[in-house]
Tab-separated table of N, CA and C in Angstrom:
chain	number	residue	atom	x	y	z
A	1	MET	N	-71.769	-11.053	-19.252
A	1	MET	CA	-71.591	-9.673	-19.610
A	1	MET	C	-72.312	-8.798	-18.599
A	2	ASP	N	-71.943	-7.545	-18.452
A	2	ASP	CA	-72.509	-6.673	-17.431
A	2	ASP	C	-73.721	-5.897	-17.916
A	3	GLY	N	-74.242	-6.189	-19.033
A	3	GLY	CA	-75.434	-5.540	-19.560
A	3	GLY	C	-75.114	-4.386	-20.499
A	4	ALA	N	-73.847	-4.085	-20.694
A	4	ALA	CA	-73.466	-2.986	-21.587
A	4	ALA	C	-73.493	-3.490	-23.011
A	5	THR	N	-73.971	-2.676	-23.903
A	5	THR	CA	-74.021	-3.033	-25.313
A	5	THR	C	-72.840	-2.394	-26.023
A	6	PRO	N	-72.481	-2.856	-27.204
A	6	PRO	CA	-71.369	-2.251	-27.950
A	6	PRO	C	-71.587	-0.764	-28.198
A	7	SER	N	-72.863	-0.337	-28.396
A	7	SER	CA	-73.099	1.089	-28.643
A	7	SER	C	-72.835	1.914	-27.397
A	8	ASP	N	-73.049	1.343	-26.190
A	8	ASP	CA	-72.753	2.069	-24.944
A	8	ASP	C	-71.264	2.373	-24.840
A	9	SER	N	-70.421	1.394	-25.190
A	9	SER	CA	-68.976	1.623	-25.092
A	9	SER	C	-68.500	2.633	-26.135
A	10	VAL	N	-69.171	2.719	-27.266
A	10	VAL	CA	-68.823	3.715	-28.282
A	10	VAL	C	-69.160	5.108	-27.757
A	11	GLU	N	-70.326	5.258	-27.081
A	11	GLU	CA	-70.717	6.551	-26.525
A	11	GLU	C	-69.752	6.989	-25.431
A	12	VAL	N	-69.355	6.049	-24.563
A	12	VAL	CA	-68.412	6.377	-23.491
A	12	VAL	C	-67.070	6.785	-24.099
A	13	GLY	N	-66.627	6.071	-25.122
A	13	GLY	CA	-65.370	6.410	-25.783
A	13	GLY	C	-65.433	7.785	-26.424
A	14	ALA	N	-66.556	8.131	-27.046
A	14	ALA	CA	-66.716	9.451	-27.670
A	14	ALA	C	-66.708	10.543	-26.610
A	15	THR	N	-67.330	10.277	-25.458
A	15	THR	CA	-67.364	11.257	-24.369
A	15	THR	C	-65.966	11.487	-23.819
A	16	VAL	N	-65.194	10.429	-23.663
A	16	VAL	CA	-63.823	10.546	-23.169
A	16	VAL	C	-62.970	11.328	-24.164
A	17	ASP	N	-63.127	11.043	-25.454
A	17	ASP	CA	-62.380	11.778	-26.487
A	17	ASP	C	-62.729	13.266	-26.458
A	18	ALA	N	-64.014	13.581	-26.312
A	18	ALA	CA	-64.441	14.981	-26.265
A	18	ALA	C	-63.853	15.677	-25.042
A	19	ALA	N	-63.821	14.989	-23.916
A	19	ALA	CA	-63.264	15.574	-22.696
A	19	ALA	C	-61.763	15.820	-22.859
A	20	ARG	N	-61.058	14.879	-23.473
A	20	ARG	CA	-59.623	15.047	-23.717
A	20	ARG	C	-59.365	16.250	-24.637
A	21	ARG	N	-60.164	16.387	-25.691
A	21	ARG	CA	-60.012	17.511	-26.604
A	21	ARG	C	-60.244	18.845	-25.885
A	22	THR	N	-61.261	18.879	-25.028
A	22	THR	CA	-61.564	20.100	-24.273
A	22	THR	C	-60.400	20.463	-23.359
A	23	LEU	N	-59.830	19.485	-22.680
A	23	LEU	CA	-58.680	19.739	-21.811
A	23	LEU	C	-57.476	20.224	-22.616
A	24	LEU	N	-57.258	19.630	-23.772
A	24	LEU	CA	-56.143	20.027	-24.624
A	24	LEU	C	-56.318	21.467	-25.106
A	25	ILE	N	-57.521	21.823	-25.515
A	25	ILE	CA	-57.801	23.197	-25.972
A	25	ILE	C	-57.577	24.174	-24.819
A	26	GLY	N	-58.026	23.810	-23.628
A	26	GLY	CA	-57.826	24.673	-22.457
A	26	GLY	C	-56.352	24.866	-22.148
A	27	ALA	N	-55.566	23.802	-22.273
A	27	ALA	CA	-54.131	23.906	-22.012
A	27	ALA	C	-53.454	24.803	-23.042
A	28	VAL	N	-53.837	24.688	-24.286
A	28	VAL	CA	-53.260	25.523	-25.343
A	28	VAL	C	-53.646	26.987	-25.127
A	29	ALA	N	-54.901	27.239	-24.781
A	29	ALA	CA	-55.359	28.616	-24.556
A	29	ALA	C	-54.629	29.247	-23.376
A	30	THR	N	-54.436	28.500	-22.306
A	30	THR	CA	-53.718	29.019	-21.144
A	30	THR	C	-52.284	29.348	-21.515
A	31	SER	N	-51.665	28.496	-22.289
A	31	SER	CA	-50.300	28.738	-22.733
A	31	SER	C	-50.220	30.014	-23.561
A	32	ALA	N	-51.201	30.235	-24.414
A	32	ALA	CA	-51.207	31.438	-25.251
A	32	ALA	C	-51.334	32.693	-24.405
A	33	VAL	N	-52.195	32.673	-23.398
A	33	VAL	CA	-52.372	33.837	-22.530
A	33	VAL	C	-51.087	34.125	-21.773
A	34	VAL	N	-50.451	33.090	-21.267
A	34	VAL	CA	-49.200	33.273	-20.532
A	34	VAL	C	-48.123	33.841	-21.443
A	35	SER	N	-48.121	33.468	-22.719
A	35	SER	CA	-47.125	33.967	-23.663
A	35	SER	C	-47.421	35.388	-24.121
A	36	ILE	N	-48.687	35.731	-24.291
A	36	ILE	CA	-49.060	37.029	-24.844
A	36	ILE	C	-48.931	38.144	-23.823
A	37	ARG	N	-49.322	37.918	-22.574
A	37	ARG	CA	-49.283	38.986	-21.581
A	37	ARG	C	-47.906	39.599	-21.400
A	38	PRO	N	-46.839	38.809	-21.241
A	38	PRO	CA	-45.524	39.441	-21.139
A	38	PRO	C	-45.147	40.214	-22.401
A	39	ALA	N	-45.576	39.730	-23.554
A	39	ALA	CA	-45.272	40.439	-24.801
A	39	ALA	C	-45.961	41.796	-24.814
A	40	LEU	N	-47.203	41.855	-24.347
A	40	LEU	CA	-47.906	43.136	-24.281
A	40	LEU	C	-47.238	44.075	-23.290
A	41	ALA	N	-46.821	43.543	-22.158
A	41	ALA	CA	-46.131	44.379	-21.174
A	41	ALA	C	-44.822	44.895	-21.740
A	42	GLN	N	-44.104	44.060	-22.460
A	42	GLN	CA	-42.849	44.481	-23.076
A	42	GLN	C	-43.098	45.560	-24.120
A	43	THR	N	-44.183	45.416	-24.886
A	43	THR	CA	-44.517	46.419	-25.896
A	43	THR	C	-44.799	47.755	-25.241
A	44	ALA	N	-45.587	47.761	-24.160
A	44	ALA	CA	-45.895	49.015	-23.465
A	44	ALA	C	-44.618	49.653	-22.943
A	45	GLY	N	-43.713	48.840	-22.408
A	45	GLY	CA	-42.445	49.376	-21.910
A	45	GLY	C	-41.581	49.919	-23.023
A	46	SER	N	-41.568	49.252	-24.172
A	46	SER	CA	-40.719	49.714	-25.267
A	46	SER	C	-41.248	51.008	-25.869
A	47	VAL	N	-42.559	51.219	-25.820
A	47	VAL	CA	-43.127	52.472	-26.321
A	47	VAL	C	-42.621	53.634	-25.477
A	48	LEU	N	-42.520	53.443	-24.195
A	48	LEU	CA	-42.072	54.522	-23.321
A	48	LEU	C	-40.571	54.770	-23.435
A	49	ASN	N	-39.823	53.799	-23.922
A	49	ASN	CA	-38.367	53.942	-24.053
A	49	ASN	C	-37.914	54.219	-25.483
A	50	CYS	N	-38.834	54.236	-26.442
A	50	CYS	CA	-38.442	54.508	-27.826
A	50	CYS	C	-37.940	55.946	-27.941
A	51	GLN	N	-37.269	56.244	-29.026
A	51	GLN	CA	-36.600	57.547	-29.193
A	51	GLN	C	-37.216	58.363	-30.327
A	52	ILE	N	-37.325	59.680	-30.090
A	52	ILE	CA	-37.812	60.596	-31.114
A	52	ILE	C	-36.784	61.717	-31.271
A	53	PRO	N	-36.054	61.731	-32.385
A	53	PRO	CA	-35.116	62.828	-32.621
A	53	PRO	C	-35.864	64.078	-33.086
A	54	VAL	N	-35.425	65.243	-32.614
A	54	VAL	CA	-36.079	66.507	-32.990
A	54	VAL	C	-35.028	67.475	-33.462
A	55	PRO	N	-34.943	67.754	-34.752
A	55	PRO	CA	-35.521	67.008	-35.871
A	55	PRO	C	-34.636	65.814	-36.216
A	56	GLU	N	-34.954	65.170	-37.342
A	56	GLU	CA	-34.116	64.050	-37.796
A	56	GLU	C	-32.678	64.529	-37.932
A	57	ARG	N	-31.746	63.686	-37.577
A	57	ARG	CA	-30.322	64.038	-37.633
A	57	ARG	C	-29.882	64.333	-39.062
A	58	GLY	N	-28.927	65.235	-39.169
A	58	GLY	CA	-28.324	65.525	-40.458
A	58	GLY	C	-29.098	66.503	-41.325
A	59	LYS	N	-30.201	67.028	-40.831
A	59	LYS	CA	-30.990	67.958	-41.645
A	59	LYS	C	-30.400	69.364	-41.615
A	60	GLY	N	-29.720	69.734	-40.502
A	60	GLY	CA	-29.145	71.075	-40.390
A	60	GLY	C	-30.193	72.164	-40.309
A	61	MET	N	-31.395	71.803	-39.909
A	61	MET	CA	-32.500	72.756	-39.879
A	61	MET	C	-32.890	73.090	-38.436
A	62	TYR	N	-33.507	74.257	-38.279
A	62	TYR	CA	-34.075	74.672	-37.005
A	62	TYR	C	-35.584	74.424	-37.047
A	63	ILE	N	-36.245	74.657	-35.914
A	63	ILE	CA	-37.687	74.434	-35.835
A	63	ILE	C	-38.362	75.731	-35.421
A	64	ASP	N	-39.344	76.166	-36.219
A	64	ASP	CA	-40.059	77.390	-35.849
A	64	ASP	C	-41.148	77.050	-34.820
A	65	PRO	N	-41.783	78.056	-34.216
A	65	PRO	CA	-42.781	77.791	-33.173
A	65	PRO	C	-43.955	76.913	-33.619
A	66	THR	N	-44.238	76.857	-34.920
A	66	THR	CA	-45.342	76.013	-35.402
A	66	THR	C	-44.914	74.569	-35.653
A	67	GLY	N	-43.590	74.296	-35.507
A	67	GLY	CA	-43.093	72.942	-35.712
A	67	GLY	C	-42.557	72.673	-37.101
A	68	LYS	N	-42.486	73.704	-37.932
A	68	LYS	CA	-41.948	73.540	-39.290
A	68	LYS	C	-40.426	73.610	-39.264
A	69	LEU	N	-39.797	72.868	-40.154
A	69	LEU	CA	-38.353	72.959	-40.311
A	69	LEU	C	-38.029	74.210	-41.128
A	70	VAL	N	-37.097	74.998	-40.621
A	70	VAL	CA	-36.716	76.246	-41.288
A	70	VAL	C	-35.195	76.369	-41.273
A	71	THR	N	-34.687	77.323	-42.021
A	71	THR	CA	-33.237	77.543	-42.040
A	71	THR	C	-32.789	78.151	-40.712
A	72	PRO	N	-31.520	77.948	-40.352
A	72	PRO	CA	-31.017	78.443	-39.068
A	72	PRO	C	-31.117	79.960	-38.885
A	73	ASP	N	-31.206	80.707	-39.970
A	73	ASP	CA	-31.268	82.174	-39.839
A	73	ASP	C	-32.696	82.705	-39.653
A	74	THR	N	-33.681	81.811	-39.488
A	74	THR	CA	-35.069	82.225	-39.319
A	74	THR	C	-35.286	82.805	-37.918
A	75	PRO	N	-35.795	84.042	-37.832
A	75	PRO	CA	-36.046	84.642	-36.517
A	75	PRO	C	-37.066	83.834	-35.713
A	76	GLY	N	-36.776	83.646	-34.423
A	76	GLY	CA	-37.685	82.932	-33.530
A	76	GLY	C	-37.610	81.420	-33.630
A	77	ALA	N	-36.729	80.897	-34.486
A	77	ALA	CA	-36.606	79.445	-34.641
A	77	ALA	C	-35.661	78.887	-33.586
A	78	PHE	N	-35.876	77.619	-33.237
A	78	PHE	CA	-35.080	76.957	-32.208
A	78	PHE	C	-34.112	75.962	-32.842
A	79	PRO	N	-32.916	75.834	-32.240
A	79	PRO	CA	-31.966	74.849	-32.765
A	79	PRO	C	-32.473	73.432	-32.506
A	80	PRO	N	-31.935	72.463	-33.225
A	80	PRO	CA	-32.343	71.081	-32.974
A	80	PRO	C	-31.976	70.667	-31.551
A	81	SER	N	-32.724	69.727	-31.029
A	81	SER	CA	-32.430	69.220	-29.693
A	81	SER	C	-31.095	68.480	-29.723
A	82	PRO	N	-30.267	68.676	-28.703
A	82	PRO	CA	-28.980	67.972	-28.683
A	82	PRO	C	-29.120	66.467	-28.425
A	83	ARG	N	-30.294	66.046	-28.005
A	83	ARG	CA	-30.519	64.610	-27.755
A	83	ARG	C	-31.929	64.225	-28.164
A	84	ASP	N	-32.132	62.916	-28.354
A	84	ASP	CA	-33.465	62.400	-28.657
A	84	ASP	C	-34.314	62.432	-27.390
A	85	PHE	N	-35.619	62.498	-27.560
A	85	PHE	CA	-36.535	62.410	-26.432
A	85	PHE	C	-37.142	61.017	-26.406
A	86	THR	N	-37.376	60.483	-25.200
A	86	THR	CA	-38.001	59.162	-25.086
A	86	THR	C	-39.507	59.306	-25.220
A	87	GLY	N	-40.156	58.205	-25.507
A	87	GLY	CA	-41.615	58.195	-25.586
A	87	GLY	C	-42.236	58.672	-24.285
A	88	GLU	N	-41.656	58.282	-23.163
A	88	GLU	CA	-42.171	58.695	-21.849
A	88	GLU	C	-42.066	60.209	-21.679
A	89	GLU	N	-40.958	60.803	-22.084
A	89	GLU	CA	-40.780	62.253	-21.978
A	89	GLU	C	-41.792	62.989	-22.855
A	90	VAL	N	-42.006	62.488	-24.052
A	90	VAL	CA	-42.964	63.112	-24.964
A	90	VAL	C	-44.383	62.949	-24.419
A	91	ARG	N	-44.695	61.781	-23.888
A	91	ARG	CA	-46.025	61.543	-23.318
A	91	ARG	C	-46.303	62.546	-22.198
A	92	LYS	N	-45.345	62.734	-21.306
A	92	LYS	CA	-45.513	63.691	-20.206
A	92	LYS	C	-45.655	65.120	-20.722
A	93	ALA	N	-44.866	65.467	-21.742
A	93	ALA	CA	-44.939	66.813	-22.311
A	93	ALA	C	-46.294	67.047	-22.985
A	94	LEU	N	-46.832	66.018	-23.624
A	94	LEU	CA	-48.148	66.148	-24.247
A	94	LEU	C	-49.235	66.360	-23.199
A	95	GLN	N	-48.954	65.958	-21.969
A	95	GLN	CA	-49.910	66.141	-20.875
A	95	GLN	C	-49.688	67.452	-20.124
A	96	GLY	N	-48.709	68.263	-20.580
A	96	GLY	CA	-48.574	69.591	-19.992
A	96	GLY	C	-47.215	69.978	-19.453
A	97	SER	N	-46.298	69.049	-19.273
A	97	SER	CA	-44.970	69.431	-18.782
A	97	SER	C	-44.060	69.787	-19.963
A	98	ASN	N	-42.899	70.330	-19.664
A	98	ASN	CA	-41.926	70.657	-20.721
A	98	ASN	C	-41.079	69.433	-21.037
A	99	LEU	N	-40.599	69.375	-22.261
A	99	LEU	CA	-39.596	68.370	-22.601
A	99	LEU	C	-38.335	68.702	-21.809
A	100	PRO	N	-37.583	67.708	-21.372
A	100	PRO	CA	-36.395	67.959	-20.552
A	100	PRO	C	-35.385	68.876	-21.237
A	101	GLY	N	-34.874	69.841	-20.483
A	101	GLY	CA	-33.835	70.733	-20.980
A	101	GLY	C	-34.318	71.805	-21.936
A	102	THR	N	-35.636	72.065	-21.965
A	102	THR	CA	-36.169	73.063	-22.895
A	102	THR	C	-36.959	74.125	-22.145
A	103	THR	N	-37.072	75.299	-22.775
A	103	THR	CA	-37.973	76.329	-22.264
A	103	THR	C	-39.391	75.964	-22.678
A	104	ARG	N	-40.368	76.653	-22.148
A	104	ARG	CA	-41.771	76.388	-22.500
A	104	ARG	C	-41.982	76.570	-24.004
A	105	GLU	N	-41.458	77.649	-24.575
A	105	GLU	CA	-41.649	77.932	-25.998
A	105	GLU	C	-40.947	76.891	-26.869
A	106	GLN	N	-39.731	76.540	-26.464
A	106	GLN	CA	-38.965	75.540	-27.217
A	106	GLN	C	-39.670	74.177	-27.152
A	107	SER	N	-40.165	73.816	-25.974
A	107	SER	CA	-40.874	72.553	-25.813
A	107	SER	C	-42.106	72.506	-26.712
A	108	GLN	N	-42.858	73.612	-26.766
A	108	GLN	CA	-44.053	73.661	-27.614
A	108	GLN	C	-43.686	73.537	-29.100
A	109	ALA	N	-42.606	74.195	-29.513
A	109	ALA	CA	-42.156	74.087	-30.909
A	109	ALA	C	-41.761	72.638	-31.226
A	110	TYR	N	-41.027	72.000	-30.321
A	110	TYR	CA	-40.629	70.606	-30.526
A	110	TYR	C	-41.854	69.686	-30.577
A	111	LEU	N	-42.819	69.908	-29.680
A	111	LEU	CA	-44.031	69.086	-29.682
A	111	LEU	C	-44.824	69.301	-30.979
A	112	ASN	N	-44.875	70.534	-31.456
A	112	ASN	CA	-45.553	70.796	-32.732
A	112	ASN	C	-44.861	70.041	-33.869
A	113	TYR	N	-43.532	69.991	-33.826
A	113	TYR	CA	-42.778	69.228	-34.826
A	113	TYR	C	-43.126	67.739	-34.714
A	114	ILE	N	-43.140	67.226	-33.486
A	114	ILE	CA	-43.420	65.799	-33.259
A	114	ILE	C	-44.833	65.457	-33.746
A	115	ARG	N	-45.788	66.321	-33.481
A	115	ARG	CA	-47.179	66.076	-33.919
A	115	ARG	C	-47.295	65.994	-35.443
A	116	LYS	N	-46.372	66.623	-36.153
A	116	LYS	CA	-46.415	66.632	-37.619
A	116	LYS	C	-45.628	65.486	-38.250
A	117	LEU	N	-45.009	64.627	-37.437
A	117	LEU	CA	-44.239	63.514	-37.997
A	117	LEU	C	-45.127	62.647	-38.880
A	118	GLN	N	-44.545	62.168	-39.961
A	118	GLN	CA	-45.277	61.311	-40.894
A	118	GLN	C	-44.533	60.000	-41.071
A	119	ASN	N	-45.259	59.027	-41.575
A	119	ASN	CA	-44.693	57.704	-41.803
A	119	ASN	C	-43.402	57.817	-42.611
A	120	GLY	N	-42.367	57.161	-42.143
A	120	GLY	CA	-41.072	57.183	-42.821
A	120	GLY	C	-40.078	58.114	-42.152
A	121	GLN	N	-40.548	59.021	-41.307
A	121	GLN	CA	-39.642	59.916	-40.603
A	121	GLN	C	-39.200	59.265	-39.294
A	122	SER	N	-37.971	59.576	-38.878
A	122	SER	CA	-37.467	59.052	-37.605
A	122	SER	C	-38.363	59.530	-36.471
A	123	GLY	N	-38.767	58.600	-35.628
A	123	GLY	CA	-39.599	58.923	-34.476
A	123	GLY	C	-41.084	58.773	-34.720
A	124	PHE	N	-41.499	58.608	-35.990
A	124	PHE	CA	-42.932	58.508	-36.281
A	124	PHE	C	-43.568	57.311	-35.583
A	125	THR	N	-42.946	56.144	-35.678
A	125	THR	CA	-43.526	54.940	-35.079
A	125	THR	C	-43.647	55.097	-33.566
A	126	CYS	N	-42.642	55.694	-32.966
A	126	CYS	CA	-42.681	55.919	-31.524
A	126	CYS	C	-43.855	56.840	-31.170
A	127	TYR	N	-43.974	57.953	-31.868
A	127	TYR	CA	-45.061	58.900	-31.596
A	127	TYR	C	-46.421	58.254	-31.858
A	128	ALA	N	-46.552	57.506	-32.950
A	128	ALA	CA	-47.813	56.846	-33.264
A	128	ALA	C	-48.182	55.854	-32.171
A	129	SER	N	-47.189	55.172	-31.609
A	129	SER	CA	-47.442	54.215	-30.531
A	129	SER	C	-47.980	54.909	-29.284
A	130	LEU	N	-47.533	56.136	-29.050
A	130	LEU	CA	-48.034	56.884	-27.894
A	130	LEU	C	-49.507	57.245	-28.056
A	131	GLN	N	-49.969	57.339	-29.293
A	131	GLN	CA	-51.357	57.712	-29.562
A	131	GLN	C	-52.331	56.548	-29.403
A	132	MET	N	-51.799	55.322	-29.329
A	132	MET	CA	-52.661	54.140	-29.207
A	132	MET	C	-53.252	54.097	-27.802
A	133	PRO	N	-54.556	53.822	-27.693
A	133	PRO	CA	-55.142	53.712	-26.346
A	133	PRO	C	-54.623	52.475	-25.638
A	134	ARG	N	-54.401	52.625	-24.345
A	134	ARG	CA	-53.933	51.484	-23.534
A	134	ARG	C	-55.071	50.957	-22.703
A	135	ARG	N	-55.002	49.686	-22.377
A	135	ARG	CA	-56.027	49.071	-21.532
A	135	ARG	C	-55.621	49.049	-20.102
């Protein structure tokens, strides 16, 4: 015999098992990172492409300068936007530019409406996603 005792071979076997487990955990963790990063990038991209209707379709209402829905005969109120705005367009407008195809006053009224969106309204999830801090 080479001088090794049965307990020595048990210790070597335990060390090999521990090393295999560590390698397996590392492989699983690497796989998770590779899977999660593209998902996060896709999420960031989808936030910028999501749609916010101003106001929700079918309401037949105009928007006053404070962002409230009012009847079409309200003085100073703006008609609904003919198209939805993307998250990217709203993000830029929140930073100081106008929403596409709007005057400064109309853009501000639309942004005031968007800021008042609540859970369950069309565009709320998109707007809420824009408020999340990015890394």
